[in-house]
XYZ file of N, CA and C in Angstrom:
174
model
N -12.501 5.797 30.454
C -12.066 4.717 29.581
C -12.677 4.862 28.186
N -13.825 5.515 28.107
C -14.469 5.704 26.805
C -13.599 6.550 25.875
N -12.974 7.583 26.434
C -12.123 8.438 25.607
C -10.928 7.657 25.071
N -10.384 6.762 25.897
C -9.247 5.951 25.458
C -9.657 5.046 24.301
N -10.833 4.443 24.414
C -11.323 3.573 23.339
C -11.560 4.377 22.066
N -12.044 5.597 22.231
C -12.284 6.461 21.078
C -10.956 6.832 20.397
N -9.929 7.101 21.197
C -8.605 7.398 20.644
C -8.059 6.191 19.893
N -8.238 5.021 20.473
C -7.772 3.788 19.840
C -8.468 3.584 18.492
N -9.771 3.832 18.447
C -10.522 3.704 17.197
C -10.046 4.728 16.166
N -9.704 5.918 16.638
C -9.216 6.970 15.755
C -7.903 6.534 15.088
N -7.019 5.936 15.871
C -5.735 5.463 15.344
C -5.952 4.303 14.368
N -6.839 3.390 14.733
C -7.127 2.259 13.846
C -7.716 2.740 12.526
N -8.521 3.798 12.577
C -9.103 4.356 11.368
C -8.061 4.973 10.449
N -6.977 5.465 11.026
C -5.915 6.091 10.238
C -4.962 5.055 9.647
N -5.099 3.814 10.045
C -4.178 2.771 9.581
C -4.228 2.597 8.061
N -5.407 2.671 7.483
C -5.542 2.524 6.030
C -4.815 3.659 5.305
N -4.901 4.862 5.859
C -4.208 6.007 5.258
C -2.695 5.828 5.368
N -2.237 5.295 6.492
C -0.802 5.056 6.677
C -0.296 4.035 5.664
N -1.059 2.989 5.462
C -0.678 1.966 4.488
C -0.622 2.558 3.082
N -1.646 3.341 2.741
C -1.691 3.944 1.409
C -0.512 4.892 1.194
N -0.135 5.611 2.224
C 0.963 6.563 2.080
C 2.323 5.870 2.050
N 2.595 5.046 3.052
C 3.932 4.463 3.180
C 4.209 3.349 2.175
N 3.217 2.553 1.865
C 3.451 1.418 0.975
C 3.155 1.723 -0.487
N 2.199 2.621 -0.732
C 1.798 2.895 -2.109
C 2.238 4.269 -2.599
N 2.732 5.105 -1.684
C 3.207 6.426 -2.076
C 2.109 7.419 -2.399
N 0.911 7.199 -1.879
C -0.221 8.088 -2.132
C -0.069 9.350 -1.281
N 0.256 10.470 -1.923
C 0.519 11.709 -1.190
C -0.733 12.280 -0.535
N -1.888 12.117 -1.152
C -3.136 12.601 -0.557
C -3.436 11.842 0.737
N -3.108 10.558 0.755
C -3.293 9.769 1.975
C -2.363 10.278 3.069
N -1.195 10.768 2.699
C -0.270 11.351 3.670
C -0.866 12.572 4.335
N -1.555 13.396 3.555
C -2.218 14.574 4.110
C -3.325 14.161 5.069
N -4.115 13.177 4.669
C -5.187 12.692 5.550
C -4.610 12.068 6.820
N -3.490 11.385 6.688
C -2.833 10.773 7.843
C -2.326 11.843 8.807
N -1.703 12.873 8.271
C -1.221 13.972 9.129
C -2.377 14.625 9.869
N -3.489 14.816 9.190
C -4.675 15.405 9.813
C -5.191 14.507 10.936
N -5.263 13.216 10.676
C -5.738 12.266 11.690
C -4.798 12.234 12.889
N -3.497 12.295 12.641
C -2.527 12.267 13.739
C -2.609 13.539 14.581
N -2.884 14.669 13.950
C -3.043 15.919 14.698
C -4.267 15.842 15.601
N -5.365 15.308 15.076
C -6.575 15.150 15.891
C -6.319 14.189 17.048
N -5.570 13.123 16.783
C -5.243 12.153 17.833
C -4.375 12.806 18.907
N -3.461 13.657 18.488
C -2.591 14.356 19.444
C -3.415 15.230 20.383
N -4.339 15.988 19.829
C -5.189 16.859 20.638
C -6.054 16.021 21.581
N -6.598 14.940 21.066
C -7.452 14.068 21.871
C -6.646 13.410 22.985
N -5.424 12.974 22.680
C -4.561 12.353 23.689
C -4.206 13.353 24.786
N -3.973 14.597 24.422
C -3.674 15.623 25.424
C -4.869 15.837 26.343
N -6.057 15.789 25.791
C -7.271 15.923 26.592
C -7.374 14.773 27.600
N -7.045 13.573 27.153
C -7.057 12.413 28.049
C -6.010 12.596 29.149
N -4.831 13.071 28.784
C -3.775 13.311 29.783
C -4.245 14.302 30.837
N -4.913 15.364 30.404
C -5.420 16.358 31.350
C -6.452 15.748 32.285
N -7.320 14.904 31.757
C -8.320 14.226 32.588
C -7.660 13.312 33.609
N -6.638 12.586 33.187
C -5.925 11.675 34.091
C -5.262 12.468 35.215
N -4.617 13.567 34.866
C -3.953 14.395 35.872
C -4.958 14.956 36.867
N -6.088 15.434 36.366
C -7.114 15.987 37.248
C -7.656 14.919 38.193
N -7.911 13.743 37.666
C -8.446 12.658 38.493
C -7.414 12.208 39.526
N -6.156 12.160 39.121
C -5.078 11.739 40.020
C -4.913 12.740 41.169
N -5.036 14.018 40.874
C -4.822 15.056 41.880
C -6.007 15.267 42.807
N -7.188 14.818 42.433
C -8.355 15.008 43.298
C -8.390 14.006 44.444
N -7.673 12.904 44.313
C -7.703 11.870 45.357
C -6.783 12.197 46.506
């Protein structure tokens, strides 16, 4: 559950960048947002792998 909370915090942290990009047109914020989303994707895949492993061990 800790990893899920960490992923949630990661997404919440990217919210300011999303606002800056979509509402204000800040292109640098778009780059930071893409970077944050890529990290979230990798982290989410790690969580998926953990869930699958735990599900299959039972």
